[in-house]
Amino acid sequence: MTRQAAARGPAEASTDRWAQRGWLLSAIWLVFLGYTIVALVQAGLGPGRLALGYLLIGLFVGVYLFAFIGGNRLDPDARWPRFNALGFVILAAIILAMGALIGLDALFMTPFLIGYACFLLPRPAAWAVGVGCIGLTFALPALAGDVWGYVFIAAIQLGIFVLNMVTFALIQAGNRSERMQADLAVVSERERLARDVHDILGHTLTVVAVKAELAERLIDADPERSRTEIADIRALVRGALADVRATVGGLRGNGLSTQLEAIRLTLGGAGLAVEVEGDHAGHVPDRLRDPLGWLLREAGTNVLRHARASRCRIRFASGSLVIEDDGVGLGSSTAGNGMCGMSERMAEAGATFHVGAAALGGTRVEASW
């Protein structure tokens, strides 16, 4: 598993797969709107009312797919989850309008309403919609004197309701299990690192304490030996510091917010003017925050070490992050480990990466998704 995949966790990876392809599972069933189309054609309507019926069916399909693509409750990065309730109202209104055109045959559209509720509405609302649609499918034909004419629709509704509710529950349970496994893996790794740090510092600090006491006793009697002990202490402390950095490096905050603040302080302290445009909280999905934090860190380091710049601009937009400087640019230099690392991280996170000349005159680093 890649470092980014490990950071995101299997639960988020599974919801990413739903965000990309899960809506197709709902789109497939739209083929059964053919029953409604047949009923519309056989209703003997005039051209105007027939065209209105086709328009309503097209609107039904558009609203249905729009909601599943942008508002599914299994997708943590869903863009329009607040549309779900409004979308349900629109779909219900379309079914009522179709009822005015083709009568009880509009019940052919209610299974889609049940599927919509199961995946896009809260559980109490999904139960209410499922039970309500099944009840109406028995009640309305009975009132019209056709008790058994639409029983098969009720059977379809019941099957869709049970299948979708169970499917949704299983997906949620699987995601919870994956998140628990990821959390346990993090806890286990932290415990290991804590033990390593304890072992490193425990041994080293014990030796430092002994040598410090010895140096203190020898400072008057044997200054040369005392200086030797102090030099050993300095070497031990430096070695311990390097070991601690190597051990706990993976625990340092590398989120986007952390690195943005770090780059402001680092470049600002070096005399560069740092400009930040846009709000990363509103433009960057959760799954990309850590990878983009790494990108900011590496790009900021390159600006500080190599660019000889006086200005750095960081711009967040919908679907992109751009870092530019007014330094010397890339020139004829080839991609080093830093550039390759940034490119690999972005590819693993599902984003594209590009380095080129900046409008400010230096280098432009861009990630887009």
Tab-separated table of C-alpha atoms in Angstrom:
chain	number	residue	atom	x	y	z
A	1	MET	CA	0.000	0.000	0.000
A	2	THR	CA	1.356	3.459	-0.848
A	3	ARG	CA	1.986	6.033	1.842
A	4	GLN	CA	-0.921	8.164	0.638
A	5	ALA	CA	-3.263	5.188	0.464
A	6	ALA	CA	-2.291	4.230	3.990
A	7	ALA	CA	-2.927	7.757	5.181
A	8	ARG	CA	-6.342	7.903	3.545
A	9	GLY	CA	-7.349	4.471	4.749
A	10	PRO	CA	-9.393	1.713	3.133
A	11	ALA	CA	-12.723	3.206	4.148
A	12	GLU	CA	-12.088	6.394	2.219
A	13	ALA	CA	-10.771	4.408	-0.742
A	14	SER	CA	-14.011	2.429	-0.835
A	15	THR	CA	-16.126	5.566	-0.761
A	16	ASP	CA	-13.943	7.014	-3.541
A	17	ARG	CA	-14.884	4.012	-5.660
A	18	TRP	CA	-18.557	4.698	-4.934
A	19	ALA	CA	-18.105	8.370	-5.867
A	20	GLN	CA	-16.599	7.378	-9.218
A	21	ARG	CA	-18.829	4.481	-10.303
A	22	GLY	CA	-21.513	3.776	-7.701
A	23	TRP	CA	-24.134	5.971	-9.344
A	24	LEU	CA	-24.099	3.609	-12.338
A	25	LEU	CA	-25.815	1.002	-10.168
A	26	SER	CA	-28.758	3.373	-9.924
A	27	ALA	CA	-28.640	4.512	-13.554
A	28	ILE	CA	-28.976	0.916	-14.814
A	29	TRP	CA	-32.459	0.604	-13.346
A	30	LEU	CA	-33.723	3.588	-15.325
A	31	VAL	CA	-34.314	1.197	-18.201
A	32	PHE	CA	-37.529	0.209	-16.428
A	33	LEU	CA	-38.927	3.650	-17.128
A	34	GLY	CA	-39.805	1.964	-20.391
A	35	TYR	CA	-43.021	0.791	-18.719
A	36	THR	CA	-43.958	4.427	-18.074
A	37	ILE	CA	-43.104	5.398	-21.650
A	38	VAL	CA	-45.252	2.568	-23.017
A	39	ALA	CA	-48.126	3.646	-20.766
A	40	LEU	CA	-47.712	7.217	-21.986
A	41	VAL	CA	-47.806	6.168	-25.635
A	42	GLN	CA	-50.856	3.973	-25.111
A	43	ALA	CA	-52.764	6.667	-23.204
A	44	GLY	CA	-53.958	8.223	-26.464
A	45	LEU	CA	-52.898	11.743	-25.568
A	46	GLY	CA	-52.685	14.669	-27.948
A	47	PRO	CA	-49.291	15.859	-29.229
A	48	GLY	CA	-48.991	18.605	-26.626
A	49	ARG	CA	-49.733	16.394	-23.625
A	50	LEU	CA	-47.559	13.612	-25.056
A	51	ALA	CA	-44.635	16.037	-25.379
A	52	LEU	CA	-45.256	17.186	-21.815
A	53	GLY	CA	-45.115	13.577	-20.640
A	54	TYR	CA	-41.780	12.995	-22.364
A	55	LEU	CA	-40.460	16.239	-20.858
A	56	LEU	CA	-41.495	15.147	-17.361
A	57	ILE	CA	-39.810	11.758	-17.803
A	58	GLY	CA	-36.611	13.461	-19.012
A	59	LEU	CA	-36.676	15.814	-16.014
A	60	PHE	CA	-37.236	12.826	-13.735
A	61	VAL	CA	-34.138	11.090	-15.114
A	62	GLY	CA	-32.041	14.273	-14.828
A	63	VAL	CA	-32.954	14.992	-11.217
A	64	TYR	CA	-32.546	11.333	-10.252
A	65	LEU	CA	-29.029	11.030	-11.706
A	66	PHE	CA	-27.939	14.481	-10.545
A	67	ALA	CA	-28.770	13.562	-6.955
A	68	PHE	CA	-27.069	10.164	-7.079
A	69	ILE	CA	-23.900	11.592	-8.635
A	70	GLY	CA	-23.548	14.601	-6.358
A	71	GLY	CA	-25.357	13.827	-3.123
A	72	ASN	CA	-24.944	10.177	-2.184
A	73	ARG	CA	-24.722	9.702	1.572
A	74	LEU	CA	-21.993	7.056	1.151
A	75	ASP	CA	-19.649	9.575	-0.472
A	76	PRO	CA	-17.823	11.776	2.111
A	77	ASP	CA	-16.898	14.264	-0.614
A	78	ALA	CA	-20.434	14.608	-1.999
A	79	ARG	CA	-20.854	18.099	-3.427
A	80	TRP	CA	-24.606	18.600	-3.172
A	81	PRO	CA	-26.031	16.501	-0.304
A	82	ARG	CA	-28.448	19.313	0.603
A	83	PHE	CA	-30.131	18.863	-2.770
A	84	ASN	CA	-31.436	15.424	-1.783
A	85	ALA	CA	-34.594	16.567	0.004
A	86	LEU	CA	-35.451	19.045	-2.756
A	87	GLY	CA	-34.764	16.397	-5.382
A	88	PHE	CA	-37.188	14.034	-3.673
A	89	VAL	CA	-39.898	16.687	-3.686
A	90	ILE	CA	-39.298	17.322	-7.396
A	91	LEU	CA	-39.488	13.602	-8.235
A	92	ALA	CA	-42.691	13.182	-6.222
A	93	ALA	CA	-44.216	16.189	-7.979
A	94	ILE	CA	-43.296	14.725	-11.370
A	95	ILE	CA	-44.999	11.454	-10.475
A	96	LEU	CA	-48.142	13.361	-9.460
A	97	ALA	CA	-48.048	15.270	-12.754
A	98	MET	CA	-47.653	12.003	-14.662
A	99	GLY	CA	-50.627	10.687	-12.719
A	100	ALA	CA	-52.709	13.504	-14.169
A	101	LEU	CA	-51.615	12.378	-17.650
A	102	ILE	CA	-51.660	8.571	-17.496
A	103	GLY	CA	-53.549	7.820	-14.289
A	104	LEU	CA	-52.508	4.917	-12.048
A	105	ASP	CA	-49.803	3.864	-14.507
A	106	ALA	CA	-47.698	6.605	-12.924
A	107	LEU	CA	-47.153	4.067	-10.120
A	108	PHE	CA	-44.561	2.500	-12.448
A	109	MET	CA	-42.260	5.358	-11.390
A	110	THR	CA	-42.561	4.846	-7.623
A	111	PRO	CA	-39.866	2.121	-7.330
A	112	PHE	CA	-37.348	4.759	-8.366
A	113	LEU	CA	-38.639	7.019	-5.602
A	114	ILE	CA	-38.050	4.218	-3.098
A	115	GLY	CA	-34.491	3.596	-4.357
A	116	TYR	CA	-33.795	7.326	-4.176
A	117	ALA	CA	-34.988	7.481	-0.569
A	118	CYS	CA	-32.998	4.413	0.505
A	119	PHE	CA	-29.667	5.881	-0.601
A	120	LEU	CA	-30.156	9.637	-0.387
A	121	LEU	CA	-32.471	10.298	2.569
A	122	PRO	CA	-32.089	9.596	6.308
A	123	ARG	CA	-33.272	6.190	7.520
A	124	PRO	CA	-36.601	7.379	9.044
A	125	ALA	CA	-37.495	9.156	5.794
A	126	ALA	CA	-36.516	6.079	3.748
A	127	TRP	CA	-38.818	3.891	5.844
A	128	ALA	CA	-41.658	6.381	5.496
A	129	VAL	CA	-41.243	6.571	1.703
A	130	GLY	CA	-40.993	2.794	1.276
A	131	VAL	CA	-44.012	1.953	3.424
A	132	GLY	CA	-45.989	4.900	2.020
A	133	CYS	CA	-45.404	3.949	-1.625
A	134	ILE	CA	-46.299	0.309	-1.046
A	135	GLY	CA	-49.423	1.324	0.847
A	136	LEU	CA	-50.535	3.746	-1.862
A	137	THR	CA	-49.973	1.105	-4.547
A	138	PHE	CA	-52.575	-1.058	-2.790
A	139	ALA	CA	-54.917	1.761	-1.756
A	140	LEU	CA	-55.225	3.798	-4.969
A	141	PRO	CA	-56.124	0.862	-7.284
A	142	ALA	CA	-58.572	-0.376	-4.652
A	143	LEU	CA	-60.284	3.013	-4.631
A	144	ALA	CA	-60.432	2.882	-8.435
A	145	GLY	CA	-61.991	-0.590	-8.334
A	146	ASP	CA	-58.913	-2.420	-9.639
A	147	VAL	CA	-57.627	-4.219	-6.542
A	148	TRP	CA	-55.242	-6.683	-8.260
A	149	GLY	CA	-54.186	-4.672	-11.287
A	150	TYR	CA	-51.063	-3.194	-9.680
A	151	VAL	CA	-50.088	-5.881	-7.158
A	152	PHE	CA	-46.982	-6.699	-9.207
A	153	ILE	CA	-45.823	-3.083	-8.791
A	154	ALA	CA	-46.188	-3.442	-5.018
A	155	ALA	CA	-44.091	-6.633	-5.187
A	156	ILE	CA	-41.388	-4.790	-7.126
A	157	GLN	CA	-41.504	-1.927	-4.638
A	158	LEU	CA	-41.102	-4.307	-1.708
A	159	GLY	CA	-38.162	-6.084	-3.345
A	160	ILE	CA	-36.393	-2.821	-4.163
A	161	PHE	CA	-37.044	-1.438	-0.680
A	162	VAL	CA	-35.649	-4.488	1.123
A	163	LEU	CA	-32.684	-4.894	-1.257
A	164	ASN	CA	-31.642	-1.241	-1.113
A	165	MET	CA	-32.038	-0.915	2.650
A	166	VAL	CA	-29.965	-4.054	3.237
A	167	THR	CA	-27.342	-2.984	0.677
A	168	PHE	CA	-26.991	0.451	2.231
A	169	ALA	CA	-26.674	-1.055	5.726
A	170	LEU	CA	-24.013	-3.544	4.566
A	171	ILE	CA	-21.971	-0.838	2.854
A	172	GLN	CA	-22.121	1.323	5.974
A	173	ALA	CA	-21.097	-1.609	8.180
A	174	GLY	CA	-18.196	-2.425	5.862
A	175	ASN	CA	-16.994	1.175	5.916
A	176	ARG	CA	-17.197	1.275	9.719
A	177	SER	CA	-15.200	-1.941	9.938
A	178	GLU	CA	-12.532	-0.600	7.586
A	179	ARG	CA	-12.288	2.652	9.553
A	180	MET	CA	-11.874	0.691	12.787
A	181	GLN	CA	-9.095	-1.380	11.232
A	182	ALA	CA	-7.360	1.775	10.011
A	183	ASP	CA	-7.670	3.368	13.467
A	184	LEU	CA	-6.257	0.256	15.109
A	185	ALA	CA	-3.329	0.283	12.690
A	186	VAL	CA	-2.611	3.923	13.585
A	187	VAL	CA	-2.777	3.180	17.312
A	188	SER	CA	-0.436	0.212	16.890
A	189	GLU	CA	2.072	2.302	14.931
A	190	ARG	CA	1.983	5.075	17.517
A	191	GLU	CA	2.615	2.585	20.297
A	192	ARG	CA	5.602	1.194	18.391
A	193	LEU	CA	7.023	4.657	17.832
A	194	ALA	CA	6.468	5.546	21.476
A	195	ARG	CA	8.439	2.471	22.523
A	196	ASP	CA	11.230	3.327	20.095
A	197	VAL	CA	11.474	6.892	21.368
A	198	HIS	CA	11.493	5.680	24.971
A	199	ASP	CA	14.263	3.180	24.240
A	200	ILE	CA	16.358	5.748	22.379
A	201	LEU	CA	16.034	8.536	24.923
A	202	GLY	CA	16.083	6.280	27.991
A	203	HIS	CA	19.459	4.786	27.173
A	204	THR	CA	21.035	7.959	25.828
A	205	LEU	CA	19.908	10.205	28.670
A	206	THR	CA	21.180	7.706	31.225
A	207	VAL	CA	24.634	7.780	29.620
A	208	VAL	CA	24.515	11.585	29.363
A	209	ALA	CA	23.637	11.891	33.057
A	210	VAL	CA	26.554	9.643	34.089
A	211	LYS	CA	29.038	11.478	31.872
A	212	ALA	CA	27.764	14.871	33.082
A	213	GLU	CA	28.331	13.859	36.717
A	214	LEU	CA	31.811	12.597	35.846
A	215	ALA	CA	32.672	15.795	33.991
A	216	GLU	CA	31.461	17.844	36.948
A	217	ARG	CA	33.738	15.937	39.345
A	218	LEU	CA	36.744	16.190	37.026
A	219	ILE	CA	36.395	19.831	36.036
A	220	ASP	CA	39.023	20.927	38.605
A	221	ALA	CA	41.091	17.754	39.042
A	222	ASP	CA	41.422	16.808	35.369
A	223	PRO	CA	40.171	19.554	33.015
A	224	GLU	CA	41.358	17.715	29.908
A	225	ARG	CA	39.380	14.586	30.820
A	226	SER	CA	36.398	16.796	31.686
A	227	ARG	CA	36.493	18.385	28.224
A	228	THR	CA	36.602	14.914	26.662
A	229	GLU	CA	33.500	13.877	28.602
A	230	ILE	CA	31.674	17.047	27.565
A	231	ALA	CA	32.569	16.390	23.928
A	232	ASP	CA	31.155	12.874	24.278
A	233	ILE	CA	27.969	14.325	25.757
A	234	ARG	CA	27.616	16.671	22.801
A	235	ALA	CA	28.055	13.801	20.342
A	236	LEU	CA	25.554	11.645	22.222
A	237	VAL	CA	22.951	14.402	22.242
A	238	ARG	CA	23.371	15.051	18.529
A	239	GLY	CA	23.057	11.364	17.765
A	240	ALA	CA	19.969	11.050	19.934
A	241	LEU	CA	18.412	14.065	18.246
A	242	ALA	CA	18.988	12.528	14.813
A	243	ASP	CA	17.504	9.212	15.985
A	244	VAL	CA	14.425	10.932	17.411
A	245	ARG	CA	13.883	12.902	14.206
A	246	ALA	CA	14.159	9.757	12.111
A	247	THR	CA	11.825	7.829	14.409
A	248	VAL	CA	9.027	10.341	14.912
A	249	GLY	CA	9.225	12.044	11.520
A	250	GLY	CA	6.075	10.219	10.460
A	251	LEU	CA	4.138	11.696	13.394
A	252	ARG	CA	4.764	15.351	12.609
A	253	GLY	CA	1.769	17.246	11.379
A	254	ASN	CA	1.793	17.274	7.610
A	255	GLY	CA	-1.763	18.384	6.975
A	256	LEU	CA	-2.499	21.147	4.527
A	257	SER	CA	-3.293	23.749	7.194
A	258	THR	CA	-0.129	22.894	9.132
A	259	GLN	CA	2.112	23.139	6.084
A	260	LEU	CA	0.460	26.325	4.866
A	261	GLU	CA	1.227	28.008	8.175
A	262	ALA	CA	4.739	26.551	8.168
A	263	ILE	CA	5.500	27.865	4.679
A	264	ARG	CA	4.228	31.306	5.661
A	265	LEU	CA	6.515	31.411	8.704
A	266	THR	CA	9.538	29.895	6.950
A	267	LEU	CA	9.470	31.987	3.786
A	268	GLY	CA	8.341	35.092	5.629
A	269	GLY	CA	11.199	34.680	8.087
A	270	ALA	CA	13.612	34.456	5.140
A	271	GLY	CA	12.361	37.802	3.818
A	272	LEU	CA	10.017	36.580	1.082
A	273	ALA	CA	6.578	38.084	0.552
A	274	VAL	CA	4.045	35.243	0.803
A	275	GLU	CA	0.609	35.700	-0.789
A	276	VAL	CA	-2.212	33.192	-0.231
A	277	GLU	CA	-5.279	33.430	-2.472
A	278	GLY	CA	-8.461	31.417	-2.005
A	279	ASP	CA	-9.702	29.302	0.872
A	280	HIS	CA	-8.363	25.747	0.981
A	281	ALA	CA	-11.141	24.711	3.380
A	282	GLY	CA	-13.722	25.246	0.663
A	283	HIS	CA	-11.762	24.015	-2.349
A	284	VAL	CA	-9.746	20.951	-1.246
A	285	PRO	CA	-11.456	17.587	-0.580
A	286	ASP	CA	-10.434	15.749	2.584
A	287	ARG	CA	-8.695	12.942	0.702
A	288	LEU	CA	-6.180	15.403	-0.814
A	289	ARG	CA	-5.277	17.422	2.270
A	290	ASP	CA	-2.281	15.322	3.334
A	291	PRO	CA	-0.839	14.868	-0.201
A	292	LEU	CA	-1.190	18.604	-0.877
A	293	GLY	CA	0.472	19.278	2.487
A	294	TRP	CA	3.484	17.310	1.241
A	295	LEU	CA	3.377	19.245	-2.027
A	296	LEU	CA	3.377	22.596	-0.208
A	297	ARG	CA	6.234	21.477	2.001
A	298	GLU	CA	8.437	20.367	-0.900
A	299	ALA	CA	7.585	23.339	-3.127
A	300	GLY	CA	8.258	25.784	-0.282
A	301	THR	CA	11.601	24.117	0.408
A	302	ASN	CA	12.570	24.469	-3.261
A	303	VAL	CA	11.623	28.154	-3.269
A	304	LEU	CA	13.693	28.755	-0.137
A	305	ARG	CA	16.788	26.834	-1.243
A	306	HIS	CA	16.980	27.235	-5.003
A	307	ALA	CA	14.697	29.925	-6.382
A	308	ARG	CA	16.495	33.053	-5.095
A	309	ALA	CA	13.027	34.609	-5.064
A	310	SER	CA	11.562	37.590	-3.241
A	311	ARG	CA	7.897	36.652	-3.673
A	312	CYS	CA	5.843	33.475	-3.473
A	313	ARG	CA	2.158	33.169	-4.353
A	314	ILE	CA	-0.070	30.255	-3.289
A	315	ARG	CA	-3.466	30.068	-4.975
A	316	PHE	CA	-6.323	27.712	-4.112
A	317	ALA	CA	-9.104	27.363	-6.656
A	318	SER	CA	-11.830	24.862	-7.395
A	319	GLY	CA	-9.906	21.768	-8.417
A	320	SER	CA	-6.356	23.139	-8.274
A	321	LEU	CA	-3.468	24.379	-6.131
A	322	VAL	CA	-0.784	26.584	-7.689
A	323	ILE	CA	2.525	27.690	-6.104
A	324	GLU	CA	4.500	30.358	-8.022
A	325	ASP	CA	7.619	32.410	-7.324
A	326	ASP	CA	9.516	35.237	-9.012
A	327	GLY	CA	12.911	33.559	-8.784
A	328	VAL	CA	15.337	32.254	-11.368
A	329	GLY	CA	13.070	29.475	-12.634
A	330	LEU	CA	13.997	25.946	-13.651
A	331	GLY	CA	16.426	26.853	-16.394
A	332	SER	CA	18.050	23.732	-17.827
A	333	SER	CA	17.894	21.768	-14.583
A	334	THR	CA	16.368	18.295	-14.599
A	335	ALA	CA	13.834	16.899	-12.185
A	336	GLY	CA	15.396	15.894	-8.881
A	337	ASN	CA	14.142	13.660	-6.125
A	338	GLY	CA	11.852	16.379	-4.811
A	339	MET	CA	10.090	16.851	-8.141
A	340	CYS	CA	9.779	13.113	-8.695
A	341	GLY	CA	8.435	12.673	-5.186
A	342	MET	CA	5.795	15.360	-5.688
A	343	SER	CA	4.741	13.850	-9.006
A	344	GLU	CA	4.431	10.367	-7.488
A	345	ARG	CA	2.433	11.601	-4.495
A	346	MET	CA	-0.030	13.465	-6.690
A	347	ALA	CA	-0.458	10.481	-9.018
A	348	GLU	CA	-1.129	8.187	-6.051
A	349	ALA	CA	-3.716	10.658	-4.721
A	350	GLY	CA	-5.525	10.776	-8.076
A	351	ALA	CA	-4.361	14.293	-8.974
A	352	THR	CA	-2.279	15.613	-11.875
A	353	PHE	CA	1.023	17.446	-11.377
A	354	HIS	CA	2.770	19.982	-13.591
A	355	VAL	CA	5.886	22.158	-13.250
A	356	GLY	CA	6.654	25.013	-15.597
A	357	ALA	CA	7.388	28.695	-15.961
A	358	ALA	CA	5.441	31.089	-13.753
A	359	ALA	CA	3.791	34.352	-14.739
A	360	LEU	CA	5.834	35.960	-11.955
A	361	GLY	CA	9.022	34.959	-13.743
A	362	GLY	CA	10.117	31.941	-11.718
A	363	THR	CA	8.714	28.442	-11.294
A	364	ARG	CA	5.063	27.363	-11.261
A	365	VAL	CA	4.017	24.153	-9.486
A	366	GLU	CA	0.411	23.058	-10.045
A	367	ALA	CA	-1.684	20.168	-8.760
A	368	SER	CA	-5.188	19.681	-10.144
A	369	TRP	CA	-7.950	17.167	-9.504
